[in-house]
JSON list of C-alpha atoms in Angstrom, two decimals:
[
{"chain": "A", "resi": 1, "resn": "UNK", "atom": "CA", "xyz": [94.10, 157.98, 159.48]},
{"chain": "A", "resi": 2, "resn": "UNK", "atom": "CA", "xyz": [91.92, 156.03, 157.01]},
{"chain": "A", "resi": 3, "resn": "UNK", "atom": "CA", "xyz": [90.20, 154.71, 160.64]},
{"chain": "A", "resi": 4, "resn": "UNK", "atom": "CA", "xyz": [89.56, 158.04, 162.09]},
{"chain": "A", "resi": 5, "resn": "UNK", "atom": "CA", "xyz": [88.27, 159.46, 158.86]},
{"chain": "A", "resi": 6, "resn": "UNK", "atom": "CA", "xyz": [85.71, 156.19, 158.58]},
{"chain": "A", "resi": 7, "resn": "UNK", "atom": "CA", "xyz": [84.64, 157.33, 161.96]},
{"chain": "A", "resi": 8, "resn": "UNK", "atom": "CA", "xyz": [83.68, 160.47, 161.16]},
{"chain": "A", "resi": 9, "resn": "UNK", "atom": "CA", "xyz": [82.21, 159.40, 157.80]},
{"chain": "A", "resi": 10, "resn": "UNK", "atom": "CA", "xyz": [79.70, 156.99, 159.66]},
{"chain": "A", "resi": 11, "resn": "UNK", "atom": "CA", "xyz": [78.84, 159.98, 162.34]},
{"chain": "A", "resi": 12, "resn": "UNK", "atom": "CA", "xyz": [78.21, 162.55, 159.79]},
{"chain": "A", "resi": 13, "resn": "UNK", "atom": "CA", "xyz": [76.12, 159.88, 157.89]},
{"chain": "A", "resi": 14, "resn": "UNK", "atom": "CA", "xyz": [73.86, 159.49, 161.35]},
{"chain": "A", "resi": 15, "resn": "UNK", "atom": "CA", "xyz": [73.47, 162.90, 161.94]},
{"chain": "A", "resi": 16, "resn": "UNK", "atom": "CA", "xyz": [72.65, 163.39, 158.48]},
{"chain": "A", "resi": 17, "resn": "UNK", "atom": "CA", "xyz": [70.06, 160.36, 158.92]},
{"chain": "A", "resi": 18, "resn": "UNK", "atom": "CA", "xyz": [68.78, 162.43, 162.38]},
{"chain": "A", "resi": 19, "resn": "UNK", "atom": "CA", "xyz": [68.11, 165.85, 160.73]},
{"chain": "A", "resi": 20, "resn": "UNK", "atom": "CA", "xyz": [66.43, 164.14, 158.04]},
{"chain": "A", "resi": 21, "resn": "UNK", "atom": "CA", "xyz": [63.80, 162.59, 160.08]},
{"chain": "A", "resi": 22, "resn": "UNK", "atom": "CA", "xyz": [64.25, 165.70, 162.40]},
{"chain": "A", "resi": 23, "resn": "UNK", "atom": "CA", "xyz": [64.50, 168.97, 160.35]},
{"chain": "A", "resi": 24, "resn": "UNK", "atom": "CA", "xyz": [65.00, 171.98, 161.82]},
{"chain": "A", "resi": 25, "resn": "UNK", "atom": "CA", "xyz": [65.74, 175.67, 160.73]},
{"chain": "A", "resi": 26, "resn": "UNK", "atom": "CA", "xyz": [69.65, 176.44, 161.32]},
{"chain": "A", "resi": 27, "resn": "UNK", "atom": "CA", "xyz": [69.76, 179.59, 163.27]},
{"chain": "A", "resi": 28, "resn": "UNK", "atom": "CA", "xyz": [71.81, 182.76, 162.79]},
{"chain": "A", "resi": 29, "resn": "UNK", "atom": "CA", "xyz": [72.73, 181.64, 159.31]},
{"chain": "A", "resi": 30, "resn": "UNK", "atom": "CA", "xyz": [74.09, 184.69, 158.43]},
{"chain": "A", "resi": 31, "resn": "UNK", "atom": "CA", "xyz": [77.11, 184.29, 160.96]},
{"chain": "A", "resi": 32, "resn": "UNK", "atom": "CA", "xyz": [77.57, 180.77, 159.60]},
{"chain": "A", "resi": 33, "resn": "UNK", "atom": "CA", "xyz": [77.61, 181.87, 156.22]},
{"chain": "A", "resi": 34, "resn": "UNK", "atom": "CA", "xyz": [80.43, 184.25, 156.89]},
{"chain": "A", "resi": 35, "resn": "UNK", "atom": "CA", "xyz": [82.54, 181.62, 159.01]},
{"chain": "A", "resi": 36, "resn": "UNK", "atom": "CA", "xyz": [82.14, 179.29, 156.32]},
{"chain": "A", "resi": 37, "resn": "UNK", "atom": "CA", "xyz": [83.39, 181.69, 154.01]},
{"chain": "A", "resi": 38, "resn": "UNK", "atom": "CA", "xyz": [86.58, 182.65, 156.28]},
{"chain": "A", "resi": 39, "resn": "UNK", "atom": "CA", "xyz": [87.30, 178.68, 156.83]},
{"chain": "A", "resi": 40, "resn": "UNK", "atom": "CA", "xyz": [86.85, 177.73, 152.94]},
{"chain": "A", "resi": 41, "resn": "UNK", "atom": "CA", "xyz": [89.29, 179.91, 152.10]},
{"chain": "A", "resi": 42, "resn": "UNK", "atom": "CA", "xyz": [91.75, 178.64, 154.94]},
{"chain": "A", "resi": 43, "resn": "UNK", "atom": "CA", "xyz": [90.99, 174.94, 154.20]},
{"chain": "A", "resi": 44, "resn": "UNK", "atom": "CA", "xyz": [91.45, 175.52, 150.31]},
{"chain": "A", "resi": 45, "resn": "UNK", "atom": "CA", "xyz": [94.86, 177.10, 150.69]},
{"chain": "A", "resi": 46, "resn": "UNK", "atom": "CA", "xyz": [96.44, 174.61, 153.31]},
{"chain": "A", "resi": 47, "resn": "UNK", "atom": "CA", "xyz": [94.74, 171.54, 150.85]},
{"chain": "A", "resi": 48, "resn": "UNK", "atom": "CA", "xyz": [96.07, 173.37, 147.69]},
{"chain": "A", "resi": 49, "resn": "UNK", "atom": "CA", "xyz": [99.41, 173.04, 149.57]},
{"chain": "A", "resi": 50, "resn": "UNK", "atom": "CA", "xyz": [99.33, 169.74, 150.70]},
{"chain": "A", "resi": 51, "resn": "UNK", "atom": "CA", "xyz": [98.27, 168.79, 146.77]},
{"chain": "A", "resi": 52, "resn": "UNK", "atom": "CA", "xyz": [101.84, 169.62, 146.24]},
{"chain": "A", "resi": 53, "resn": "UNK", "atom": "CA", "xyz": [103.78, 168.04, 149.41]},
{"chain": "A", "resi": 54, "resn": "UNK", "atom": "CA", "xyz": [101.79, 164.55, 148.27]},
{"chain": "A", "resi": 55, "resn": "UNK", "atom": "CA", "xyz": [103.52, 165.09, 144.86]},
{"chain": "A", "resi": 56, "resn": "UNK", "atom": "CA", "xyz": [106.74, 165.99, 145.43]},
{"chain": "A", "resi": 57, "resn": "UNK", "atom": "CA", "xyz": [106.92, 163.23, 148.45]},
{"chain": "A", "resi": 58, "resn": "UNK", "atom": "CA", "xyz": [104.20, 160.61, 147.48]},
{"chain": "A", "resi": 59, "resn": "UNK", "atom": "CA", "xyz": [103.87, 160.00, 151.45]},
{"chain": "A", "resi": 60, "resn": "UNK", "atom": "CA", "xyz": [100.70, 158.42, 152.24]},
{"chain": "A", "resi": 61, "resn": "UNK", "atom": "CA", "xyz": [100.81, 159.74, 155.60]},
{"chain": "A", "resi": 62, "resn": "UNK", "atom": "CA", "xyz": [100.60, 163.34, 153.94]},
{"chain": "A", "resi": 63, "resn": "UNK", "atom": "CA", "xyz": [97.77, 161.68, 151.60]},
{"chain": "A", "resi": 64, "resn": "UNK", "atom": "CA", "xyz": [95.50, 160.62, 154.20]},
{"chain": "A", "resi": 65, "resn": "UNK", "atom": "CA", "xyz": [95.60, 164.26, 156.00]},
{"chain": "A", "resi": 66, "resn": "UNK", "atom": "CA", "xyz": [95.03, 165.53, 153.17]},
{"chain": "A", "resi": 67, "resn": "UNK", "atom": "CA", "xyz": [91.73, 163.63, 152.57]},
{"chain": "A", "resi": 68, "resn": "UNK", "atom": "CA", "xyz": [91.16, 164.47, 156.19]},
{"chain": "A", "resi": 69, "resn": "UNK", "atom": "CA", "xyz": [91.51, 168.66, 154.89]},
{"chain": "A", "resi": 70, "resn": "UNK", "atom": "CA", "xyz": [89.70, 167.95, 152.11]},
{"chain": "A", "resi": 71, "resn": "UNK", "atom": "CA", "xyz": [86.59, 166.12, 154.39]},
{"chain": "A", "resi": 72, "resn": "UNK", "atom": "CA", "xyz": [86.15, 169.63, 155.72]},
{"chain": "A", "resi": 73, "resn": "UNK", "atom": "CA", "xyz": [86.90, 172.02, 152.97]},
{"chain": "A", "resi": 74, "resn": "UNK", "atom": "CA", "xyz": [83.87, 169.61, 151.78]},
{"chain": "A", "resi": 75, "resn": "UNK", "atom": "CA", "xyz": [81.79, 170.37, 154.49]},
{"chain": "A", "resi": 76, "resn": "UNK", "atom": "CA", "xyz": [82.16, 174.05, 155.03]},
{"chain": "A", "resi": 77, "resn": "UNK", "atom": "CA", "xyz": [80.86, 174.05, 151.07]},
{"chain": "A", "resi": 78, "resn": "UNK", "atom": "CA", "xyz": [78.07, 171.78, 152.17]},
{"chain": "A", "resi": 79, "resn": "UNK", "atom": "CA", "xyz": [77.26, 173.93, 155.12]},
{"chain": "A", "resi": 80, "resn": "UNK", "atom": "CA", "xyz": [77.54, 177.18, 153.44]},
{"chain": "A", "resi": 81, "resn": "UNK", "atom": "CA", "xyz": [74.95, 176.20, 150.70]},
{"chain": "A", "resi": 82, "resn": "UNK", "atom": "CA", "xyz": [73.01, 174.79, 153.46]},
{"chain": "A", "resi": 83, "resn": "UNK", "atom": "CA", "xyz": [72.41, 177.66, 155.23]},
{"chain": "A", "resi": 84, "resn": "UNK", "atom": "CA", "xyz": [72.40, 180.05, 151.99]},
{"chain": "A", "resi": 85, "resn": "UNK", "atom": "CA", "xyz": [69.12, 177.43, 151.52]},
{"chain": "A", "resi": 86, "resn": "UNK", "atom": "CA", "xyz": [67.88, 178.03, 155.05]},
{"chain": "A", "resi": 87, "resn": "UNK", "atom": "CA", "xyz": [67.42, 181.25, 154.36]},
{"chain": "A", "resi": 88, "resn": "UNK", "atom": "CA", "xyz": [64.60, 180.30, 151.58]},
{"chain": "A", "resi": 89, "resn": "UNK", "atom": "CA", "xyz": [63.13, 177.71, 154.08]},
{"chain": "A", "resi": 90, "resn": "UNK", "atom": "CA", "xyz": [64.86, 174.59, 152.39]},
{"chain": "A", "resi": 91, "resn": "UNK", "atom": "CA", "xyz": [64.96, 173.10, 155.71]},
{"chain": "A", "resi": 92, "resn": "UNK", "atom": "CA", "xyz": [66.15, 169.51, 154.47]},
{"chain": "A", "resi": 93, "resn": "UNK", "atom": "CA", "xyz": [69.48, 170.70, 152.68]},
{"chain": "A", "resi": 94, "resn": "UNK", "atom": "CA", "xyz": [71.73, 170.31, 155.53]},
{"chain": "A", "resi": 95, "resn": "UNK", "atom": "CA", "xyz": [71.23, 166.62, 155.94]},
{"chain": "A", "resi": 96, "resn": "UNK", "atom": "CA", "xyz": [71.27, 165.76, 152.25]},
{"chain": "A", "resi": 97, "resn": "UNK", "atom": "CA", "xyz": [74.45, 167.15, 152.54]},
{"chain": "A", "resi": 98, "resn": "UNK", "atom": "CA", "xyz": [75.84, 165.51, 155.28]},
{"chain": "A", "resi": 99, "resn": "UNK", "atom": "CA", "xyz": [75.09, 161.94, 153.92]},
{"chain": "A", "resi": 100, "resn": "UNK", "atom": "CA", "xyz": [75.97, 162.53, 150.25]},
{"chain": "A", "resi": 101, "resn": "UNK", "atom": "CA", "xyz": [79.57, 163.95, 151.60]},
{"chain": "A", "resi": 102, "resn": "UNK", "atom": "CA", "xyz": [79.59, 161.20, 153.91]},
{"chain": "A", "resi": 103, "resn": "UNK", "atom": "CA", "xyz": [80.22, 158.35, 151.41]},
{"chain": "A", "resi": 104, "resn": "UNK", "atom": "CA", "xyz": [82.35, 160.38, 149.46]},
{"chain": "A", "resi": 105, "resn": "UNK", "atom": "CA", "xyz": [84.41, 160.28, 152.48]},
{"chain": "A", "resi": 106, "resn": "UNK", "atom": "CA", "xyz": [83.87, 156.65, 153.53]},
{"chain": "A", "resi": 107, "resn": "UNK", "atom": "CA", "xyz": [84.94, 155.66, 149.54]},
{"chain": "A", "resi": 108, "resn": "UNK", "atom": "CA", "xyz": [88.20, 157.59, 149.69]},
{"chain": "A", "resi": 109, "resn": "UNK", "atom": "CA", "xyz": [89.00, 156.48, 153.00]},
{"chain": "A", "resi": 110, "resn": "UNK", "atom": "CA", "xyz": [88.64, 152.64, 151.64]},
{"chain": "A", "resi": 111, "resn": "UNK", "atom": "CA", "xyz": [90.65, 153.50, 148.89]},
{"chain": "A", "resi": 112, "resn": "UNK", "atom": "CA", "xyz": [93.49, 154.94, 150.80]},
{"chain": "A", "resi": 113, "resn": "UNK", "atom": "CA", "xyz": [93.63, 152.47, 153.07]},
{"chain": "A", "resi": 114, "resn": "UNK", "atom": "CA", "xyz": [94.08, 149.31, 149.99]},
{"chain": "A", "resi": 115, "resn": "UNK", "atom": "CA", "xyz": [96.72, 151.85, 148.61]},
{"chain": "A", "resi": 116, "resn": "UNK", "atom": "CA", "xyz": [98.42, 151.93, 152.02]},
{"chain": "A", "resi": 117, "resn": "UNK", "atom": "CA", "xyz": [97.86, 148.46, 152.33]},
{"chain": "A", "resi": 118, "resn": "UNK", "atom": "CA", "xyz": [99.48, 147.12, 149.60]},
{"chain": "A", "resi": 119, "resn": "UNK", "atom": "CA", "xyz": [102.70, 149.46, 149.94]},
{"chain": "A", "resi": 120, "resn": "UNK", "atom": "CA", "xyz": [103.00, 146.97, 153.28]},
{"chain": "A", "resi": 121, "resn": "UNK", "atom": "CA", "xyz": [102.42, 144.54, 151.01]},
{"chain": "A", "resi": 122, "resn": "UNK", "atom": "CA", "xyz": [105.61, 145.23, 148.82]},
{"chain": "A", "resi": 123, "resn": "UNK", "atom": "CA", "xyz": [103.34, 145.24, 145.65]},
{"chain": "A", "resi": 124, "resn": "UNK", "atom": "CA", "xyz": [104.75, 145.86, 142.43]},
{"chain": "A", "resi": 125, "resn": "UNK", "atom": "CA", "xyz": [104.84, 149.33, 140.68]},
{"chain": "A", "resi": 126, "resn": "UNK", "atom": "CA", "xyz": [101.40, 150.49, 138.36]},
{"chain": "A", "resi": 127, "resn": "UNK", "atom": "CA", "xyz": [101.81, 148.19, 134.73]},
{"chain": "A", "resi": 128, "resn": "UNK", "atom": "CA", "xyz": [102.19, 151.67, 133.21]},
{"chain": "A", "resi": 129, "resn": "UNK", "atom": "CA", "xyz": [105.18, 152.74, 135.46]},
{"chain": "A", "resi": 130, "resn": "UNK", "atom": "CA", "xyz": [106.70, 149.42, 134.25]},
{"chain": "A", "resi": 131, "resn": "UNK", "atom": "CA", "xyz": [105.72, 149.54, 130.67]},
{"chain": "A", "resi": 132, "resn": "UNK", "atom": "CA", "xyz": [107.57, 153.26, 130.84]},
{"chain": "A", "resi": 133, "resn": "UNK", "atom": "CA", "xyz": [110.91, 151.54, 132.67]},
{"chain": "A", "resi": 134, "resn": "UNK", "atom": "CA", "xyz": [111.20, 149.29, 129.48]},
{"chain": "A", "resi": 135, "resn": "UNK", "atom": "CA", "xyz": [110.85, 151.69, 126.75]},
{"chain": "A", "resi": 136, "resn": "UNK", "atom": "CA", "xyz": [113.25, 153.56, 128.42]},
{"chain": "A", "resi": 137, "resn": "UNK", "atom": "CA", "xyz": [115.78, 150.31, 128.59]},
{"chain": "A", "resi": 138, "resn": "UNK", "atom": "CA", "xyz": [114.67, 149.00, 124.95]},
{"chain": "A", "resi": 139, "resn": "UNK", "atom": "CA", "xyz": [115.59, 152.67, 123.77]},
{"chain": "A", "resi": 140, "resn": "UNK", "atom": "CA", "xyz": [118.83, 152.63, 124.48]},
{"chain": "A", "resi": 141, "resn": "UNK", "atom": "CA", "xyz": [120.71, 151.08, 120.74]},
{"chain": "A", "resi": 142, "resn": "UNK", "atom": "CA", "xyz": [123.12, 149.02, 122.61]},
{"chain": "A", "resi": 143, "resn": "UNK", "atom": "CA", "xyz": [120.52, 147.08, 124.98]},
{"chain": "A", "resi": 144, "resn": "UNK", "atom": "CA", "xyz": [118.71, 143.76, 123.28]},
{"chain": "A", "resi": 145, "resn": "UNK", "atom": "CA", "xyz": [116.51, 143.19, 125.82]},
{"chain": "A", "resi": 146, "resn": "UNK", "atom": "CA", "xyz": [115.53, 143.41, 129.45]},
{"chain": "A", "resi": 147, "resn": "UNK", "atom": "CA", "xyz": [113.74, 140.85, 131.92]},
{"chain": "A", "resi": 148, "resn": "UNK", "atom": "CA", "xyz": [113.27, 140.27, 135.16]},
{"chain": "A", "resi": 149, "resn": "UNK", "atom": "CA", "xyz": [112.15, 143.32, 136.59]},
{"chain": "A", "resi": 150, "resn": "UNK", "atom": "CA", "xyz": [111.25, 143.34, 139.70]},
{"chain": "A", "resi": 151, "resn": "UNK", "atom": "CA", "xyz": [109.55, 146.83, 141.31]},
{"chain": "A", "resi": 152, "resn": "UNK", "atom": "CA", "xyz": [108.29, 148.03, 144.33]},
{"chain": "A", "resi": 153, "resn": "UNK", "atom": "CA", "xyz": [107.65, 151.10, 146.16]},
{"chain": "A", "resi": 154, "resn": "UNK", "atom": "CA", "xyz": [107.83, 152.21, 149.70]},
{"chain": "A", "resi": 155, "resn": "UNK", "atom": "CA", "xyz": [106.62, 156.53, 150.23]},
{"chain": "A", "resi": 156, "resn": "UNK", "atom": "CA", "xyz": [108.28, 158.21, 147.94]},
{"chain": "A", "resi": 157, "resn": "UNK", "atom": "CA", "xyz": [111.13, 155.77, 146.77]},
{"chain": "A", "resi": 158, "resn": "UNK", "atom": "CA", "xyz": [110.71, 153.44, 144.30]},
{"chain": "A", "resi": 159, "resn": "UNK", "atom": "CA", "xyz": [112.77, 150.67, 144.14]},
{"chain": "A", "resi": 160, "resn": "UNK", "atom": "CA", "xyz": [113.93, 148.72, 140.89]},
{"chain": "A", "resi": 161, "resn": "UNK", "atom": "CA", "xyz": [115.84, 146.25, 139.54]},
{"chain": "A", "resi": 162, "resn": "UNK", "atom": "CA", "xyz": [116.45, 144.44, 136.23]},
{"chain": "A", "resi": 163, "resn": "UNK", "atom": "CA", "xyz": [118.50, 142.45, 133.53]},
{"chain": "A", "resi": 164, "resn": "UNK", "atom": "CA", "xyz": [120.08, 143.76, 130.75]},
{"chain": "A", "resi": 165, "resn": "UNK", "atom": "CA", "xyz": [121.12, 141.60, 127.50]},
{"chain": "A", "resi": 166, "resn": "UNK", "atom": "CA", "xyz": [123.93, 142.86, 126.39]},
{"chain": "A", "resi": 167, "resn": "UNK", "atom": "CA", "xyz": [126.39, 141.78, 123.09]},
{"chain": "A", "resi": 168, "resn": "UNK", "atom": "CA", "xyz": [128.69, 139.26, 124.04]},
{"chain": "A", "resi": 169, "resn": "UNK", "atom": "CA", "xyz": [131.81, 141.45, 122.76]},
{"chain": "A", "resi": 170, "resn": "UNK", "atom": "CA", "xyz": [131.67, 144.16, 125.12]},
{"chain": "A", "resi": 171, "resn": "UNK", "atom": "CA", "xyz": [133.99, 144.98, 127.57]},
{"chain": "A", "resi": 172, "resn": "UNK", "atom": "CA", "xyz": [133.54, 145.22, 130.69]},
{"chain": "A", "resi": 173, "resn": "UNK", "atom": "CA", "xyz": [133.96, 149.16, 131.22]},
{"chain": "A", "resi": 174, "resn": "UNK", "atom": "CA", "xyz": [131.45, 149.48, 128.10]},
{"chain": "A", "resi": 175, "resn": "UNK", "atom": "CA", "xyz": [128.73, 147.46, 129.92]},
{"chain": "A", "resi": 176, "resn": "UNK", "atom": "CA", "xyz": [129.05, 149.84, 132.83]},
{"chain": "A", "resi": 177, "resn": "UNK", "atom": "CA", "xyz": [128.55, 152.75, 130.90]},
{"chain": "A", "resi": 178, "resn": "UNK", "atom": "CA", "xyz": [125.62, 151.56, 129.26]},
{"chain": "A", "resi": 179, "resn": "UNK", "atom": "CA", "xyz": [124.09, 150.43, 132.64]},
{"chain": "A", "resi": 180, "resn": "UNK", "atom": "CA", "xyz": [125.28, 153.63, 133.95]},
{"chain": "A", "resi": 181, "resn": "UNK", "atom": "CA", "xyz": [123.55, 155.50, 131.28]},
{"chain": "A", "resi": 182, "resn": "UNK", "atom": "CA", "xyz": [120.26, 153.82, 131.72]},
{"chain": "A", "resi": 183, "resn": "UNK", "atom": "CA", "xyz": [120.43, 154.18, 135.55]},
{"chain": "A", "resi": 184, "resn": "UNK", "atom": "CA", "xyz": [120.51, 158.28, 135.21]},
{"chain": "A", "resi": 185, "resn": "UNK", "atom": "CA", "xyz": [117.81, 157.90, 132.48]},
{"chain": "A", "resi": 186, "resn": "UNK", "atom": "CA", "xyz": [115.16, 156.25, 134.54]},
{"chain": "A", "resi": 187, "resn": "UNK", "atom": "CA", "xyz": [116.13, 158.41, 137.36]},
{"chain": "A", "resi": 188, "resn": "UNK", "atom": "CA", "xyz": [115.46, 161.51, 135.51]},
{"chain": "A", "resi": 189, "resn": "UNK", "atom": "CA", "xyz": [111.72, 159.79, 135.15]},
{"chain": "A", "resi": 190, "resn": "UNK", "atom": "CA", "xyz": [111.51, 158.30, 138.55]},
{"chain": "A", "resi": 191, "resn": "UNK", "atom": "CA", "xyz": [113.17, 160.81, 141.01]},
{"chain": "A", "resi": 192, "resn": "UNK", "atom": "CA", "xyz": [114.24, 159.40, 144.64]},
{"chain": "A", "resi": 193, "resn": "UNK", "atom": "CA", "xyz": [114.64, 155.88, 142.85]},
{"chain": "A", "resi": 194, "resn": "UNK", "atom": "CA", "xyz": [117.23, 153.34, 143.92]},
{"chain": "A", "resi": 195, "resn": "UNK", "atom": "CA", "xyz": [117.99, 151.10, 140.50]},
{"chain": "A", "resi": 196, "resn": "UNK", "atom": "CA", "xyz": [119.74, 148.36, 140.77]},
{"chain": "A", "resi": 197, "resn": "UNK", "atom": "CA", "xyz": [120.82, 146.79, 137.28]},
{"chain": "A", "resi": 198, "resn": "UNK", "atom": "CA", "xyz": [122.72, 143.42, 136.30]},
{"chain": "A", "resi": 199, "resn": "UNK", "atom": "CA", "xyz": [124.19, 142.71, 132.88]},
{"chain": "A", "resi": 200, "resn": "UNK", "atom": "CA", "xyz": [123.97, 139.52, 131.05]},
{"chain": "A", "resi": 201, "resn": "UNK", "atom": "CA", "xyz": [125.88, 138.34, 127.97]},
{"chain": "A", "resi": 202, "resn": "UNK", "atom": "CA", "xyz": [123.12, 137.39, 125.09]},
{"chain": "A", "resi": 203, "resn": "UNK", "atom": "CA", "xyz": [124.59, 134.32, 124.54]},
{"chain": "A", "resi": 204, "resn": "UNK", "atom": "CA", "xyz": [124.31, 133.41, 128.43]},
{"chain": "A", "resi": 205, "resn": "UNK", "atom": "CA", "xyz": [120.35, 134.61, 128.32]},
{"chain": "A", "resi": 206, "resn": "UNK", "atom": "CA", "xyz": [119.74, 132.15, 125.47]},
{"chain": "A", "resi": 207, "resn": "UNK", "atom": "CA", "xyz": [121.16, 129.39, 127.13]},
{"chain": "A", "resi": 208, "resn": "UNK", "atom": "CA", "xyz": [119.45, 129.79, 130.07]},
{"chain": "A", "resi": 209, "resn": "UNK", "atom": "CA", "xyz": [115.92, 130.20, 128.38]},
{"chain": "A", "resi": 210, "resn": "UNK", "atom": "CA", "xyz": [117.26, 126.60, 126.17]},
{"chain": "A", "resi": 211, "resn": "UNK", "atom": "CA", "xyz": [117.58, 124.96, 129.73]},
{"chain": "A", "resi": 212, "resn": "UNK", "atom": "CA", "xyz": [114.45, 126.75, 130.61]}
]
């Protein structure tokens, strides 16, 4: 997707060069107005809706087609006010247009392809999504401390794991329930999550670091 959409950003940015150095009146502007109108609206509405299908699944897929959508709900705007201009004899409109919407679309298409890049990549979660996963942990009254947390993220499901310190004197069905209680906590913040969580005496966690 992110190729295709380069493609068109580099032959919108030529034929925006061309009618620069070429300018011409558009013809029947009127009728173009009025199908730009009719295919703004459409564009908008299926965009608007794809807004909300990228949030609810965080596919990248769904992202990119979107940026496709939103490439030509762009350029219906561009095209409408170009021809609206026509009308007053601003012959050089159109092309301005085309080149200024063209690197907005070759910057976005960059960017989505290093985001879908480094999902391959396995990279970890945003330092704010992590910074959130341990005030959730530290919140909890009978958790001392959490470490190594290891994130990643692949669509829509995020996956994470971590260390709990926990007193020595629990039992055994009292550290599950606290890891079970922080599991459905950071699932209420992260939906479609799978969290996997190990727990570690105190006393075991300062030896280690000692050794360390």
């Amino acid at each position: 997707q992110s190729a295709f959409i380069s493609g068109s950003a580099i032959f919108i940015l030529l034929q925006g060069f061309h009618k620069l150095t070429n300018p011409e009146l558009i013809e029947d502007s009127q009728l173009g107005i009025l199908v730009s109108i009719v295919s703004i609206i459409v564009t908008a509405a299926l965009v608007i809706y794809q807004k909300k299908v990228v949030k609810l699944t965080q596919s990248p897929a769904i992202e990119a087609d979107s940026l496709h959508y939103q490439t030509d709900l762009l350029m219906n705007v561009a095209i409408l006010i170009a021809m609206v201009l026509n009308l007053f004899g601003l012959i050089y409109a159109d092309a301005i247009f085309a080149i200024l919407i063209s690197l907005y679309i070759a910057f976005n298409a960059l960017k989505m392809l290093w985001e879908a890049v480094n999902i391959l990549l396995d990279i970890a979660l945003p330092p704010e999504e992590i910074d959130q996963i341990v005030r959730i942990a530290t919140k909890h009254p009978n958790i001392i401390g959490v470490h190594d947390i290891l994130t990643r993220r692949s669509g829509a499901v995020r996956f994470i794991q971590m260390h709990l310190e926990l007193a020595d004197h629990l039992t055994l069905l009292e550290a599950h329930d606290i890891a079970d209680s922080l599991e459905h906590k950071i699932l209420a913040a992260f939906p479609m999550s799978e969290v996997i969580i190990h727990q570690e005496p105190t006393s075991v966690v300062q030896q280690e670091r000692k050794k360390a």
